């Protein structure tokens, strides 16, 4: 069970959470070395509206299987692609509708905090991803939020991230299935073009951390953004640092 109702968020997710082209390019550069020469599809676990699944075949010569539990998110993803190299299936991290050793890598972007049983998910991913295949986890992690704009304006949301699994917890859970944490990389992504655009997106509240704070804290955050804009602090694109964990 996800922390928020993604069937409801589906309508605004792309507008509220979609990355800029520059932001996506940063992730392309970070993940492409792991996608090249796989020979088997990538499973995108919690593929949402397909923001990454739809791009992987353009970044590298791979096929993608997006596994997504929310019908609303999955339908958005299916409607947005005509690429034969990408398909979407119902399922979740603990129940992947895929055969043993059928994938070359797994991609899990801003999903890990929704997974109820990390050890069960790690076992399932181990079953599906062939030996030596990388598991790439993109997320904000507890204690690593200082370089993410949202938490500057909505400090109460830090407590929400602090309730997410930490890097150490993810590492421990995946170790039980035989994985080892190979790398932690902080990836700078251009999230939005301006503070005004950031405000517009924040108002959609298409985010677990913004839905996890009281309404008053949310309103206070919007007022802080307004103050910053009227104080002349809107000086162009906003860069946020999210982490990429690589396990094998
Ligand atoms: C924040 S969205 C991320 C979507 C996409 N990965 C991206 O980066 O744009 C989180 C997604 O995880 C899905 N999800 C929730 N619980 C899940 C689970 N246990 N296993 C897999 N996906 C899950 C949600 O339905 C939602 O689409």
Coordinates of N, CA, C and O and ligand atoms in Angstrom, one line a residue, residues 2 6 13 17 44-48 51-52 68-70 73 92-93 109-111 114-116 138, ligand 1:
X2 N 0.7 2.1 -1.0 CA 1.5 3.3 -1.1 C 1.1 4.3 0.0 O 0.0 4.2 0.5
X6 N -2.1 7.0 -5.5 CA -1.6 7.5 -6.8 C -2.7 7.5 -7.9 O -2.5 8.1 -8.9
X13 N 0.4 14.3 -11.8 CA 1.8 13.9 -11.5 C 2.8 14.4 -12.5 O 3.8 15.0 -12.1
X17 N 5.5 16.7 -11.0 CA 6.7 16.1 -10.7 C 7.6 15.8 -11.9 O 8.8 15.3 -11.7
X44 N 11.4 -1.4 -14.7 CA 11.2 -0.1 -14.0 C 10.1 -0.4 -13.0 O 8.9 -0.5 -13.3
X45 N 10.5 -0.5 -11.7 CA 9.5 -0.9 -10.7 C 8.9 0.4 -10.1 O 9.6 1.2 -9.5
X46 N 7.6 0.4 -10.2 CA 6.9 1.7 -9.8 C 7.1 2.7 -10.9 O 7.5 3.8 -10.6
X47 N 6.8 2.3 -12.1 CA 7.1 3.2 -13.3 C 6.3 4.4 -13.4 O 6.6 5.3 -14.2
X48 N 5.2 4.5 -12.6 CA 4.4 5.7 -12.6 C 3.8 6.0 -14.0 O 3.2 5.2 -14.7
X51 N 7.8 8.3 -16.9 CA 8.7 9.4 -17.1 C 10.1 8.9 -17.5 O 10.8 9.4 -18.4
X52 N 10.6 7.8 -16.8 CA 11.9 7.3 -17.1 C 11.8 6.1 -18.1 O 12.6 6.0 -19.0
X68 N 3.8 -1.4 -12.4 CA 3.1 -0.3 -11.7 C 1.8 -0.7 -11.1 O 0.9 -1.2 -11.8
X69 N 1.7 -0.6 -9.7 CA 0.4 -1.0 -9.1 C -0.8 -0.1 -9.3 O -1.9 -0.6 -9.3
X70 N -0.6 1.2 -9.5 CA -1.7 2.1 -9.6 C -2.2 2.1 -11.1 O -1.5 2.4 -12.0
X73 N -1.9 5.6 -12.7 CA -0.6 6.0 -13.2 C -0.2 5.1 -14.5 O 0.3 5.6 -15.4
X92 N 3.8 -5.1 -8.3 CA 4.5 -4.2 -7.4 C 5.8 -4.8 -7.1 O 6.2 -5.9 -7.6
X93 N 6.6 -4.2 -6.2 CA 8.0 -4.6 -6.0 C 8.1 -6.0 -5.4 O 9.1 -6.7 -5.6
X109 N 12.6 4.4 -9.0 CA 12.8 5.8 -8.9 C 11.7 6.4 -8.0 O 10.5 6.3 -8.3
X110 N 12.1 7.0 -6.9 CA 11.2 7.6 -5.9 C 10.0 6.7 -5.5 O 8.9 7.1 -5.5
X111 N 10.4 5.4 -5.2 CA 9.4 4.4 -4.9 C 9.7 3.6 -3.6 O 8.8 3.1 -2.9
X114 N 7.7 3.5 -0.5 CA 6.3 3.0 -0.6 C 6.3 1.5 -0.4 O 5.2 0.9 -0.3
X115 N 7.5 0.9 -0.4 CA 7.5 -0.6 -0.4 C 7.4 -1.1 1.0 O 8.2 -0.8 1.9
X116 N 6.3 -1.9 1.3 CA 6.1 -2.3 2.7 C 7.1 -3.2 3.3 O 7.5 -3.1 4.4
X138 N 16.8 5.4 -7.2 CA 16.8 6.9 -7.2 C 15.9 7.3 -6.1 O 14.7 7.0 -6.1
Ligands
LIG1 C1 6.6 9.1 -6.8 S1 6.0 7.9 -8.0 C2 7.4 7.6 -9.0 C3 7.0 7.2 -10.4 C4 8.3 7.0 -11.3 N1 9.1 6.0 -10.8 C5 9.0 8.3 -11.5 O1 10.2 8.4 -11.0 O2 8.5 9.3 -12.1 C6 5.8 6.4 -7.0 C7 5.2 5.3 -7.8 O3 5.4 4.1 -7.0 C8 4.3 3.3 -7.1 N2 4.2 2.3 -6.0 C9 3.6 2.4 -4.8 N3 3.8 1.3 -4.1 C10 4.6 0.5 -4.8 C11 5.1 -0.8 -4.6 N4 5.0 -1.5 -3.4 N5 5.9 -1.4 -5.6 C12 6.0 -0.7 -6.7 N6 5.6 0.5 -7.0 C13 4.9 1.1 -6.0 C14 3.1 4.3 -7.1 O4 1.9 3.7 -7.6 C15 3.7 5.4 -7.9 O5 3.4 5.3 -9.3

